[in-house]
């Protein structure tokens, strides 16, 4: 990874006004001193997404997303910090230092660039052929599939000519060598036939990576021929298990979740119908790599596979991988139609939305399919089925979640909640899997005690106040230090903020860069966007400031009292004496806020 100095990072950030950058993605309206719009990170009807030009930070009061201009690109575009840095530097016309590479690294990087270049040339050629008389058959095929010309352009659809060396001759004329064409998966070379195209007489589907670079192709034969669908082989730039068709477009969707399909035409039909969050695996089974890739862009996946037996099996294979990646999954029924493409053509987009709304919980889907293996009219098989349900329920480590599913399945199969719960316990005992009830774990967040929440709010309130009125700093400086901020992120934020205020160089947008963790950057943005209670008079503001400072000092004193560690006891006692004296002074003092 290239190293950038703090000075260069600051130069790039200051050259990219956050309102200008975010306006490319979100429609913003000025309200008071800030700009507001609909949050791009969660669905909402009223704009709670705030962008502050003075702070050069954004914050969503709905979902808590926040940070500076780098954070936004990292969160929205799923960039690394270095990719965000490069994008913003290019936008501002700033040249970044080039990382020193070994000769081998340079050679590999150059070759990958040439593979992407030749794929782009092939894609342009296929695109051009579809739109002249040689591509008439493929154009007719796409039009018969009800694709608009705008959709064909959006997905870069094309045509590979009937001549088996047509692309080869075109690219050779462009100066590309045989080895490169073969390595790109565009051409095959053997002694018997010589050089011939991988794709010919096919409607062509360019495959893009998340950065909109063509990395491979899919082709559907025109007329008779095998295989019906053909995909590029794996190459140094094309890994089928780590790329998804349509993801370069779907990752920018405002819709919640991702629609996971089986075929290219399903993805295209859904995008054309307005469901621009659809993706598909690339002619291969869904893998853990695909699940990890989806996890970068969503928390929920809707499986919209074919309704036949093969589609059901594919869904059953994909569900455990999605669960392992930490994704929620639901299954959309396409019956009585074969696939999303056919469903959209026959029923339309509104009916498809109803199917999304009715999507089946993934675990309940698995149980329903499992039921098909048993004769529910036979008491013995019915009992065996209930035992299998019990075994699967034991996959849930949290008792609350397990009990919720017991309740749902008991109602569906009329077993009675207590009966099914006892059966789960019996099966667990048989398998030596009895587990004691455990405290709630991940995913179930305990509510913060009111006192702790109040203290944290006071700490964020003071940080927000100082960020908006730096002239307050000399007023509070004799009484407050970063050590009075007992929340870890607030304390580190206070350290950075106080250092800037001491130097008289306030630069809030620089502070999130001290934290690599995205969640910490969100918390920093929240610390500078605490809602300040409206106060009408100067006296009320001064009283509110005094109350906030006293709360921080009282909390710090309480923490010192509760610390029983024998190490440093003498120093803590000294601090406690000082804090008590300061509190006595504060309670008698009237704060004067500068006009």
Coordinates of C-alpha atoms in Angstrom, one line a residue:
X1 CA 0.0 0.0 0.0
X2 CA 1.3 3.5 -0.9
X3 CA 2.1 5.8 2.0
X4 CA 0.7 9.3 2.1
X5 CA 1.9 12.0 4.4
X6 CA -0.6 13.8 6.7
X7 CA 0.1 17.0 4.7
X8 CA -0.8 15.3 1.4
X9 CA -3.9 13.8 2.8
X10 CA -5.0 17.2 4.1
X11 CA -4.2 18.7 0.7
X12 CA -6.5 16.2 -1.1
X13 CA -9.2 16.6 1.5
X14 CA -9.2 20.4 1.5
X15 CA -9.3 20.4 -2.3
X16 CA -12.6 18.3 -2.3
X17 CA -15.4 20.2 -0.7
X18 CA -17.7 17.5 0.9
X19 CA -20.9 19.1 -0.3
X20 CA -19.7 19.1 -3.9
X21 CA -18.6 15.5 -3.7
X22 CA -21.7 14.1 -1.9
X23 CA -23.9 16.1 -4.3
X24 CA -22.8 13.7 -7.0
X25 CA -24.5 10.9 -5.2
X26 CA -27.2 12.5 -3.1
X27 CA -29.7 15.3 -3.9
X28 CA -29.0 17.9 -1.2
X29 CA -31.0 20.9 -0.1
X30 CA -29.7 23.7 2.1
X31 CA -31.4 24.2 5.4
X32 CA -29.9 26.8 7.7
X33 CA -26.1 26.2 7.8
X34 CA -26.2 22.6 6.7
X35 CA -27.4 20.6 3.7
X36 CA -29.9 17.7 4.0
X37 CA -31.0 14.8 1.8
X38 CA -32.2 11.2 1.8
X39 CA -29.6 9.0 3.4
X40 CA -27.8 6.8 0.8
X41 CA -27.1 4.1 3.4
X42 CA -30.6 3.3 4.5
X43 CA -34.1 3.7 3.2
X44 CA -36.0 6.7 4.5
X45 CA -38.8 9.0 3.4
X46 CA -37.7 12.2 5.2
X47 CA -34.2 13.5 4.8
X48 CA -32.1 12.9 8.0
X49 CA -28.8 12.9 6.2
X50 CA -26.9 16.1 7.1
X51 CA -23.8 17.5 5.3
X52 CA -21.9 20.3 7.1
X53 CA -19.8 22.6 4.9
X54 CA -18.2 24.3 7.9
X55 CA -17.3 20.9 9.6
X56 CA -16.6 19.2 6.2
X57 CA -18.4 16.1 7.7
X58 CA -21.6 14.2 7.1
X59 CA -23.9 12.5 9.6
X60 CA -27.2 10.6 9.3
X61 CA -29.4 11.2 12.3
X62 CA -31.4 8.1 11.3
X63 CA -28.8 5.3 10.9
X64 CA -25.7 6.9 12.4
X65 CA -23.5 6.9 9.2
X66 CA -21.0 9.6 9.4
X67 CA -17.4 10.8 8.7
X68 CA -15.5 13.0 6.3
X69 CA -15.2 13.0 2.5
X70 CA -12.8 9.9 2.6
X71 CA -15.2 8.0 4.8
X72 CA -18.1 8.7 2.5
X73 CA -16.4 7.2 -0.6
X74 CA -15.2 4.3 1.5
X75 CA -18.7 3.6 2.7
X76 CA -20.6 4.4 -0.5
X77 CA -18.2 3.1 -3.2
X78 CA -16.8 0.5 -0.9
X79 CA -13.3 1.9 -1.6
X80 CA -10.3 1.3 0.5
X81 CA -8.7 4.5 1.9
X82 CA -6.1 4.5 -0.8
X83 CA -8.8 4.1 -3.5
X84 CA -10.7 7.0 -2.0
X85 CA -7.5 9.0 -1.9
X86 CA -6.7 8.3 -5.5
X87 CA -10.3 9.1 -6.6
X88 CA -10.3 12.4 -4.8
X89 CA -6.8 13.3 -5.9
X90 CA -7.7 12.7 -9.5
X91 CA -10.9 14.8 -9.1
X92 CA -8.8 17.7 -7.8
X93 CA -6.0 17.3 -10.3
X94 CA -3.4 16.4 -7.6
X95 CA -0.6 14.0 -8.5
X96 CA 0.0 11.3 -5.9
X97 CA 3.5 9.7 -5.3
X98 CA 3.9 6.4 -7.1
X99 CA 4.8 3.5 -4.8
X100 CA 8.1 1.9 -5.7
X101 CA 7.5 -1.6 -7.1
X102 CA 9.8 -4.5 -7.9
X103 CA 10.4 -5.3 -11.5
X104 CA 8.1 -8.4 -11.2
X105 CA 5.3 -6.4 -9.6
X106 CA 5.5 -3.8 -12.4
X107 CA 5.4 -6.5 -15.0
X108 CA 2.4 -8.2 -13.4
X109 CA 0.5 -4.9 -13.0
X110 CA 1.3 -3.9 -16.6
X111 CA 0.1 -7.3 -17.9
X112 CA -3.2 -7.1 -15.9
X113 CA -3.7 -3.6 -17.4
X114 CA -3.2 -5.0 -20.9
X115 CA -5.6 -7.8 -20.3
X116 CA -8.2 -5.3 -19.2
X117 CA -7.4 -3.2 -22.2
X118 CA -7.9 -6.0 -24.7
X119 CA -11.1 -7.0 -23.0
X120 CA -12.3 -3.4 -23.4
X121 CA -11.4 -3.5 -27.1
X122 CA -13.3 -6.8 -27.5
X123 CA -16.3 -5.4 -25.7
X124 CA -16.4 -2.3 -28.0
X125 CA -16.2 -4.6 -31.1
X126 CA -19.0 -6.8 -29.9
X127 CA -21.1 -3.7 -29.0
X128 CA -20.5 -2.3 -32.5
X129 CA -21.4 -5.5 -34.3
X130 CA -24.8 -5.8 -32.5
X131 CA -25.7 -2.4 -33.9
X132 CA -25.0 -3.0 -37.6
X133 CA -26.5 -5.5 -40.1
X134 CA -24.2 -8.3 -39.1
X135 CA -25.7 -8.3 -35.6
X136 CA -29.3 -8.3 -36.8
X137 CA -30.1 -11.9 -35.5
X138 CA -28.8 -11.1 -32.0
X139 CA -30.6 -7.7 -31.9
X140 CA -33.8 -9.5 -32.8
X141 CA -33.1 -12.0 -30.0
X142 CA -32.7 -9.2 -27.4
X143 CA -35.8 -7.3 -28.7
X144 CA -37.8 -10.5 -28.5
X145 CA -36.7 -10.8 -24.9
X146 CA -38.3 -7.4 -24.4
X147 CA -35.1 -5.5 -23.8
X148 CA -35.1 -1.8 -24.6
X149 CA -32.2 -0.3 -26.5
X150 CA -31.4 1.8 -23.4
X151 CA -31.1 -1.4 -21.3
X152 CA -28.8 -3.0 -24.0
X153 CA -26.6 0.1 -23.8
X154 CA -26.6 0.1 -20.0
X155 CA -25.3 -3.5 -19.9
X156 CA -23.0 -3.1 -23.0
X157 CA -24.7 -6.0 -24.8
X158 CA -23.1 -7.1 -28.1
X159 CA -22.7 -9.8 -30.7
X160 CA -19.9 -12.2 -31.7
X161 CA -20.0 -12.8 -35.5
X162 CA -20.6 -16.1 -37.2
X163 CA -17.0 -16.3 -38.4
X164 CA -14.9 -18.2 -35.9
X165 CA -11.8 -16.0 -36.3
X166 CA -13.5 -12.6 -36.7
X167 CA -12.5 -11.1 -33.3
X168 CA -9.0 -12.6 -33.6
X169 CA -8.4 -10.9 -37.0
X170 CA -9.8 -7.6 -35.6
X171 CA -7.6 -7.6 -32.5
X172 CA -4.5 -8.8 -34.4
X173 CA -4.9 -5.8 -36.7
X174 CA -4.9 -3.6 -33.5
X175 CA -1.5 -5.0 -32.7
X176 CA -2.3 -7.5 -29.9
X177 CA -0.2 -10.6 -29.7
X178 CA -1.5 -14.2 -29.6
X179 CA -0.3 -14.9 -26.1
X180 CA -2.2 -11.9 -24.7
X181 CA -5.4 -12.9 -26.5
X182 CA -5.2 -16.4 -25.3
X183 CA -4.5 -15.3 -21.7
X184 CA -7.5 -13.0 -21.9
X185 CA -9.7 -16.0 -22.7
X186 CA -10.8 -14.4 -26.0
X187 CA -9.0 -16.8 -28.3
X188 CA -8.0 -20.5 -28.4
X189 CA -4.9 -21.7 -30.2
X190 CA -4.3 -25.3 -31.2
X191 CA -2.3 -27.1 -33.9
X192 CA -5.3 -28.4 -35.7
X193 CA -7.4 -25.3 -36.1
X194 CA -4.8 -22.6 -35.4
X195 CA -6.2 -19.4 -33.7
X196 CA -10.0 -19.2 -33.3
X197 CA -12.4 -17.1 -31.3
X198 CA -13.7 -18.4 -28.0
X199 CA -17.0 -16.8 -28.8
X200 CA -18.7 -16.8 -32.2
X201 CA -22.3 -16.6 -33.3
X202 CA -23.4 -15.6 -29.9
X203 CA -25.2 -12.7 -28.2
X204 CA -22.6 -11.3 -25.8
X205 CA -22.8 -10.2 -22.2
X206 CA -19.8 -8.3 -21.0
X207 CA -18.9 -9.1 -17.3
X208 CA -17.7 -6.1 -15.3
X209 CA -15.8 -5.9 -12.0
X210 CA -17.0 -3.5 -9.3
X211 CA -14.9 -0.7 -10.9
X212 CA -16.7 -1.1 -14.3
X213 CA -13.8 -2.8 -16.0
X214 CA -14.6 -5.6 -18.4
X215 CA -13.0 -8.8 -17.0
X216 CA -14.8 -11.4 -19.1
X217 CA -17.8 -12.3 -21.2
X218 CA -20.8 -14.6 -21.3
X219 CA -22.2 -15.7 -24.7
X220 CA -25.6 -17.2 -25.7
X221 CA -25.5 -19.2 -28.9
X222 CA -27.7 -18.0 -31.7
X223 CA -29.8 -20.9 -33.0
X224 CA -28.7 -24.5 -32.5
X225 CA -25.4 -25.3 -30.8
X226 CA -23.7 -26.4 -27.6
X227 CA -23.2 -25.2 -25.1
X228 CA -26.2 -22.9 -25.0
X229 CA -24.4 -20.5 -22.7
X230 CA -20.6 -20.1 -22.6
X231 CA -18.5 -18.0 -20.2
X232 CA -14.9 -16.8 -20.4
X233 CA -12.4 -19.1 -18.7
X234 CA -10.6 -17.9 -15.5
X235 CA -7.8 -15.5 -16.2
X236 CA -5.5 -13.2 -14.1
X237 CA -8.3 -10.6 -14.1
X238 CA -11.4 -12.9 -14.0
X239 CA -12.1 -15.0 -10.9
X240 CA -15.7 -16.4 -11.2
X241 CA -15.9 -17.2 -7.5
X242 CA -15.2 -13.5 -6.5
X243 CA -17.2 -11.6 -9.0
X244 CA -21.0 -11.2 -9.6
X245 CA -22.8 -10.2 -12.8
X246 CA -24.4 -6.8 -12.4
X247 CA -22.6 -5.9 -9.1
X248 CA -21.0 -2.8 -10.6
X249 CA -24.5 -1.4 -11.0
X250 CA -26.3 -3.0 -8.1
X251 CA -23.8 -1.7 -5.5
X252 CA -25.0 1.9 -6.3
X253 CA -28.7 1.0 -5.8
X254 CA -30.8 2.8 -3.2
X255 CA -32.9 -0.3 -2.7
X256 CA -32.4 -2.3 0.4
X257 CA -30.8 -5.7 0.2
X258 CA -29.6 -7.5 -2.9
X259 CA -31.6 -9.8 -5.3
X260 CA -29.5 -12.9 -6.1
X261 CA -30.4 -14.5 -9.4
X262 CA -29.1 -17.4 -11.5
X263 CA -28.9 -16.0 -15.0
X264 CA -27.7 -12.9 -16.8
X265 CA -31.2 -12.3 -18.4
X266 CA -32.8 -12.4 -15.0
X267 CA -30.5 -9.6 -13.8
X268 CA -31.1 -7.5 -16.9
X269 CA -34.9 -8.0 -16.8
X270 CA -35.0 -7.0 -13.1
X271 CA -32.8 -3.9 -13.7
X272 CA -35.1 -2.8 -16.6
X273 CA -38.1 -3.2 -14.3
X274 CA -36.5 -0.9 -11.7
X275 CA -34.9 -3.5 -9.5
X276 CA -31.4 -2.3 -9.9
X277 CA -30.1 -4.3 -6.9
X278 CA -30.1 -7.6 -8.8
X279 CA -26.9 -9.7 -9.3
X280 CA -26.1 -13.2 -10.5
X281 CA -23.2 -15.7 -10.1
X282 CA -21.1 -16.2 -13.3
X283 CA -22.2 -19.5 -14.7
X284 CA -21.0 -21.3 -11.6
X285 CA -22.4 -22.4 -8.2
X286 CA -22.7 -19.7 -5.5
X287 CA -19.5 -19.7 -3.4
X288 CA -18.3 -18.3 0.0
X289 CA -16.3 -15.8 -2.1
X290 CA -19.6 -14.5 -3.5
X291 CA -21.1 -14.3 -0.1
X292 CA -18.2 -12.3 1.3
X293 CA -18.4 -10.0 -1.7
X294 CA -22.1 -9.4 -1.1
X295 CA -21.4 -8.7 2.6
X296 CA -19.4 -5.7 1.6
X297 CA -22.5 -4.1 0.1
X298 CA -25.5 -5.4 2.0
X299 CA -26.9 -7.1 5.1
X300 CA -29.8 -8.9 3.5
X301 CA -30.0 -11.1 0.4
X302 CA -33.2 -12.2 -1.5
X303 CA -32.8 -15.4 -3.4
X304 CA -34.8 -15.2 -6.6
X305 CA -33.7 -18.5 -8.3
X306 CA -35.5 -20.6 -10.8
X307 CA -38.6 -22.3 -9.4
X308 CA -37.6 -25.8 -10.7
X309 CA -35.8 -28.5 -8.7
X310 CA -32.4 -27.3 -9.8
X311 CA -33.2 -23.8 -8.6
X312 CA -34.4 -25.1 -5.2
X313 CA -31.1 -27.1 -4.8
X314 CA -29.1 -24.1 -5.7
X315 CA -30.9 -22.1 -3.1
X316 CA -30.3 -24.8 -0.4
X317 CA -26.6 -24.7 -1.3
X318 CA -26.4 -20.9 -1.1
X319 CA -28.2 -20.4 2.2
X320 CA -25.6 -21.8 4.5
X321 CA -22.9 -19.8 2.8
X322 CA -24.9 -16.6 3.2
X323 CA -25.5 -17.4 6.9
X324 CA -21.9 -18.1 7.5
X325 CA -21.0 -14.7 6.0
X326 CA -23.4 -13.1 8.5
X327 CA -26.0 -12.2 5.9
X328 CA -29.8 -12.4 6.5
X329 CA -31.5 -14.3 3.6
X330 CA -35.0 -14.7 2.3
X331 CA -36.3 -16.8 -0.6
X332 CA -38.7 -15.3 -3.3
X333 CA -41.1 -17.7 -4.9
X334 CA -41.4 -17.4 -8.7
X335 CA -44.2 -20.0 -9.1
X336 CA -45.9 -20.6 -11.4
X337 CA -43.3 -19.0 -13.6
X338 CA -39.8 -20.3 -14.3
X339 CA -37.6 -17.4 -13.3
X340 CA -37.6 -13.6 -12.6
X341 CA -37.3 -12.8 -16.3
X342 CA -40.5 -14.8 -17.2
X343 CA -42.3 -13.5 -14.1
X344 CA -41.6 -9.8 -14.9
X345 CA -42.8 -10.3 -18.5
X346 CA -46.0 -12.0 -17.4
X347 CA -46.9 -10.2 -14.2
X348 CA -45.0 -6.9 -14.1
X349 CA -42.9 -5.1 -11.6
X350 CA -45.6 -4.4 -9.0
X351 CA -46.4 -8.1 -8.7
X352 CA -42.7 -8.9 -8.3
X353 CA -42.6 -6.3 -5.4
X354 CA -45.4 -8.3 -3.8
X355 CA -43.3 -11.4 -4.0
X356 CA -40.4 -9.6 -2.4
X357 CA -42.7 -8.5 0.4
X358 CA -43.9 -12.1 0.9
X359 CA -40.3 -13.6 0.7
X360 CA -39.9 -16.6 2.9
X361 CA -37.6 -16.7 5.9
X362 CA -34.6 -18.8 4.8
X363 CA -34.8 -21.3 7.8
X364 CA -38.6 -21.8 7.2
X365 CA -37.9 -22.3 3.5
X366 CA -35.3 -25.1 4.4
X367 CA -37.9 -26.8 6.7
X368 CA -40.6 -26.6 4.0
X369 CA -38.3 -28.2 1.4
X370 CA -37.2 -30.8 4.0
X371 CA -40.9 -31.8 4.6
X372 CA -41.0 -33.1 1.0
X373 CA -38.8 -35.9 2.0
X374 CA -41.3 -37.3 4.4
X375 CA -44.8 -38.9 4.1
X376 CA -46.7 -36.7 6.5
X377 CA -49.6 -39.2 6.5
X378 CA -47.4 -41.9 8.1
X379 CA -47.1 -41.3 11.9
X380 CA -43.6 -42.8 11.9
X381 CA -42.3 -40.6 9.1
X382 CA -44.1 -37.5 10.6
X383 CA -42.3 -38.2 13.9
X384 CA -38.9 -38.5 12.1
X385 CA -39.6 -35.2 10.4
X386 CA -40.3 -33.5 13.7
X387 CA -37.1 -34.9 15.1
X388 CA -35.2 -33.5 12.1
X389 CA -36.8 -30.1 12.8
X390 CA -35.5 -30.4 16.4
X391 CA -32.0 -31.2 15.2
X392 CA -32.0 -28.2 12.9
X393 CA -33.4 -25.9 15.6
X394 CA -30.3 -26.8 17.7
X395 CA -28.2 -24.9 15.1
X396 CA -29.3 -21.6 16.8
X397 CA -26.9 -20.9 19.6
X398 CA -29.1 -18.2 21.2
X399 CA -32.0 -19.5 23.2
X400 CA -34.3 -16.6 22.4
X401 CA -33.9 -17.0 18.7
X402 CA -34.3 -20.8 19.0
X403 CA -37.5 -20.3 21.0
X404 CA -38.9 -17.9 18.4
X405 CA -38.5 -20.5 15.7
X406 CA -39.9 -23.2 17.9
X407 CA -43.0 -21.0 18.3
X408 CA -43.3 -20.4 14.5
X409 CA -42.8 -24.1 13.5
X410 CA -45.1 -25.4 16.3
X411 CA -47.8 -23.2 14.8
X412 CA -47.1 -24.3 11.2
X413 CA -47.1 -28.0 12.0
X414 CA -49.6 -27.9 14.9
X415 CA -47.3 -29.8 17.3
X416 CA -47.8 -27.4 20.3
X417 CA -45.0 -25.1 21.5
X418 CA -44.2 -27.1 24.7
X419 CA -44.2 -30.4 22.8
X420 CA -41.7 -29.2 20.2
X421 CA -39.6 -27.5 22.9
X422 CA -39.4 -30.7 24.9
X423 CA -38.5 -32.6 21.7
X424 CA -35.6 -30.2 21.0
X425 CA -34.3 -30.8 24.6
X426 CA -34.6 -34.5 24.1
X427 CA -32.8 -34.6 20.8
X428 CA -30.1 -32.3 22.3
X429 CA -29.7 -34.7 25.2
X430 CA -29.5 -37.7 22.9
X431 CA -26.7 -36.0 21.0
X432 CA -25.0 -34.8 24.2
X433 CA -25.7 -31.3 23.1
X434 CA -27.6 -29.9 26.0
X435 CA -26.7 -26.3 26.5
X436 CA -27.5 -24.1 29.5
X437 CA -29.4 -20.9 28.8
X438 CA -26.8 -18.3 28.0
X439 CA -27.0 -14.6 28.2
X440 CA -28.0 -12.9 25.0
X441 CA -25.1 -12.7 22.5
X442 CA -24.4 -11.0 19.3
X443 CA -27.2 -9.3 17.5
X444 CA -29.1 -8.7 20.7
X445 CA -27.9 -5.4 22.0
X446 CA -28.6 -4.5 25.7
X447 CA -29.9 -1.1 26.1
X448 CA -27.4 1.3 27.7
X449 CA -28.3 2.2 31.3
X450 CA -29.9 5.7 31.4
X451 CA -27.0 7.1 33.6
X452 CA -24.3 5.9 31.2
X453 CA -26.3 7.1 28.2
X454 CA -26.8 10.5 29.8
X455 CA -23.1 10.9 30.5
X456 CA -22.1 9.9 27.0
X457 CA -24.7 12.4 25.6
X458 CA -23.2 15.2 27.8
X459 CA -19.7 14.4 26.5
X460 CA -20.8 14.5 22.9
X461 CA -22.8 17.6 23.6
X462 CA -19.7 19.5 24.8
X463 CA -17.7 18.3 21.7
X464 CA -20.5 19.4 19.4
X465 CA -20.7 22.8 21.2
X466 CA -16.9 23.3 20.9
X467 CA -16.9 22.3 17.2
X468 CA -19.6 24.9 16.4
X469 CA -18.4 27.6 18.8
X470 CA -14.6 27.4 19.2
X471 CA -14.6 30.7 21.1
X472 CA -15.9 28.6 24.1
X473 CA -12.6 26.8 24.4
X474 CA -10.8 29.4 26.5
X475 CA -13.9 29.5 28.8
X476 CA -13.8 25.8 29.6
X477 CA -10.1 25.1 29.3
X478 CA -9.3 25.7 33.0
X479 CA -11.8 23.1 34.1
X480 CA -12.0 20.4 31.4
X481 CA -9.3 18.1 29.9
X482 CA -9.6 15.0 27.6
X483 CA -9.4 12.8 30.7
X484 CA -12.9 14.0 31.7
X485 CA -14.3 12.3 28.6
X486 CA -14.7 8.7 29.9
X487 CA -16.1 7.3 26.7
X488 CA -13.0 6.1 24.8
X489 CA -13.9 7.5 21.4
X490 CA -15.1 10.8 22.9
X491 CA -11.8 11.0 24.9
X492 CA -9.6 10.5 21.8
X493 CA -11.8 12.9 19.8
X494 CA -11.4 15.5 22.6
X495 CA -7.6 15.0 22.6
X496 CA -7.5 15.8 18.8
X497 CA -10.0 18.6 19.0
X498 CA -8.3 20.3 22.0
X499 CA -4.9 20.1 20.2
X500 CA -6.4 21.9 17.2
X501 CA -8.0 24.5 19.4
X502 CA -4.8 25.1 21.2
X503 CA -3.1 25.8 17.9
X504 CA -6.0 27.9 16.7
X505 CA -6.4 25.6 13.6
X506 CA -9.8 23.9 13.8
X507 CA -10.0 21.1 11.2
X508 CA -12.7 18.7 12.3
X509 CA -12.6 16.6 9.0
X510 CA -9.0 15.6 9.8
X511 CA -10.0 13.9 13.1
X512 CA -11.6 10.7 11.6
X513 CA -8.4 10.0 9.7
X514 CA -6.8 9.1 13.1
X515 CA -9.1 6.1 13.3
X516 CA -8.9 3.2 10.8
X517 CA -12.1 1.5 12.0
X518 CA -15.2 2.6 10.1
X519 CA -17.4 2.2 13.2
X520 CA -15.1 4.5 15.2
X521 CA -15.3 7.1 12.4
X522 CA -19.1 7.0 12.6
X523 CA -18.9 7.6 16.4
X524 CA -16.6 10.6 15.8
X525 CA -19.1 12.1 13.4
X526 CA -21.9 11.4 16.0
X527 CA -19.8 13.2 18.6
X528 CA -19.9 16.4 16.5
X529 CA -23.6 16.1 15.7
X530 CA -25.2 15.8 19.1
X531 CA -28.6 17.6 19.2
X532 CA -28.2 20.7 21.2
X533 CA -31.3 21.7 23.2
X534 CA -32.6 25.0 22.0
X535 CA -31.9 27.8 24.5
X536 CA -33.3 31.2 24.0
X537 CA -31.3 33.5 26.1
X538 CA -27.6 34.0 26.8
X539 CA -28.2 33.2 30.5
X540 CA -29.8 29.9 29.6
X541 CA -26.9 29.0 27.3
X542 CA -24.4 29.8 30.1
X543 CA -26.4 27.7 32.6
X544 CA -26.5 24.8 30.1
X545 CA -22.8 25.0 29.6
X546 CA -22.1 25.0 33.3
X547 CA -24.4 22.0 33.9
X548 CA -22.7 20.0 31.2
X549 CA -19.2 20.7 32.6
X550 CA -20.3 19.8 36.1
X551 CA -21.8 16.5 34.8
X552 CA -18.5 15.6 33.2
X553 CA -16.5 16.5 36.3
X554 CA -18.9 14.6 38.7
X555 CA -18.7 11.5 36.5
X556 CA -14.9 11.6 36.4
X557 CA -14.8 11.9 40.2
X558 CA -17.1 9.0 40.5
X559 CA -14.9 6.8 38.3
X560 CA -11.9 7.7 40.4
X561 CA -13.7 6.7 43.6
X562 CA -14.8 3.4 42.1
X563 CA -11.3 2.4 41.0
X564 CA -10.0 -0.1 43.6
X565 CA -6.7 -0.9 41.8
X566 CA -3.9 -0.6 44.4
X567 CA -1.5 0.6 41.8
X568 CA -1.5 4.4 41.5
X569 CA -3.8 4.8 44.5
X570 CA -1.9 7.9 45.8
X571 CA -2.1 9.6 42.4
X572 CA -5.9 8.9 42.2
X573 CA -6.4 10.3 45.7
X574 CA -4.6 13.5 44.7
X575 CA -6.8 13.8 41.6
X576 CA -9.9 13.2 43.7
X577 CA -9.0 16.1 46.0
X578 CA -8.4 18.4 43.0
X579 CA -11.7 17.3 41.3
X580 CA -13.6 18.0 44.5
X581 CA -12.1 21.5 44.8
X582 CA -12.8 22.2 41.2
X583 CA -16.4 21.2 41.6
X584 CA -16.9 23.5 44.5
X585 CA -15.5 26.4 42.4
X586 CA -17.7 25.4 39.4
X587 CA -20.9 25.3 41.4
X588 CA -20.3 28.9 42.6
X589 CA -19.0 30.2 39.2
X590 CA -21.0 31.9 36.5
X591 CA -19.8 31.1 33.0
X592 CA -19.6 34.0 30.6
X593 CA -20.0 33.0 27.0
X594 CA -18.4 35.3 24.4
X595 CA -20.8 37.1 22.2

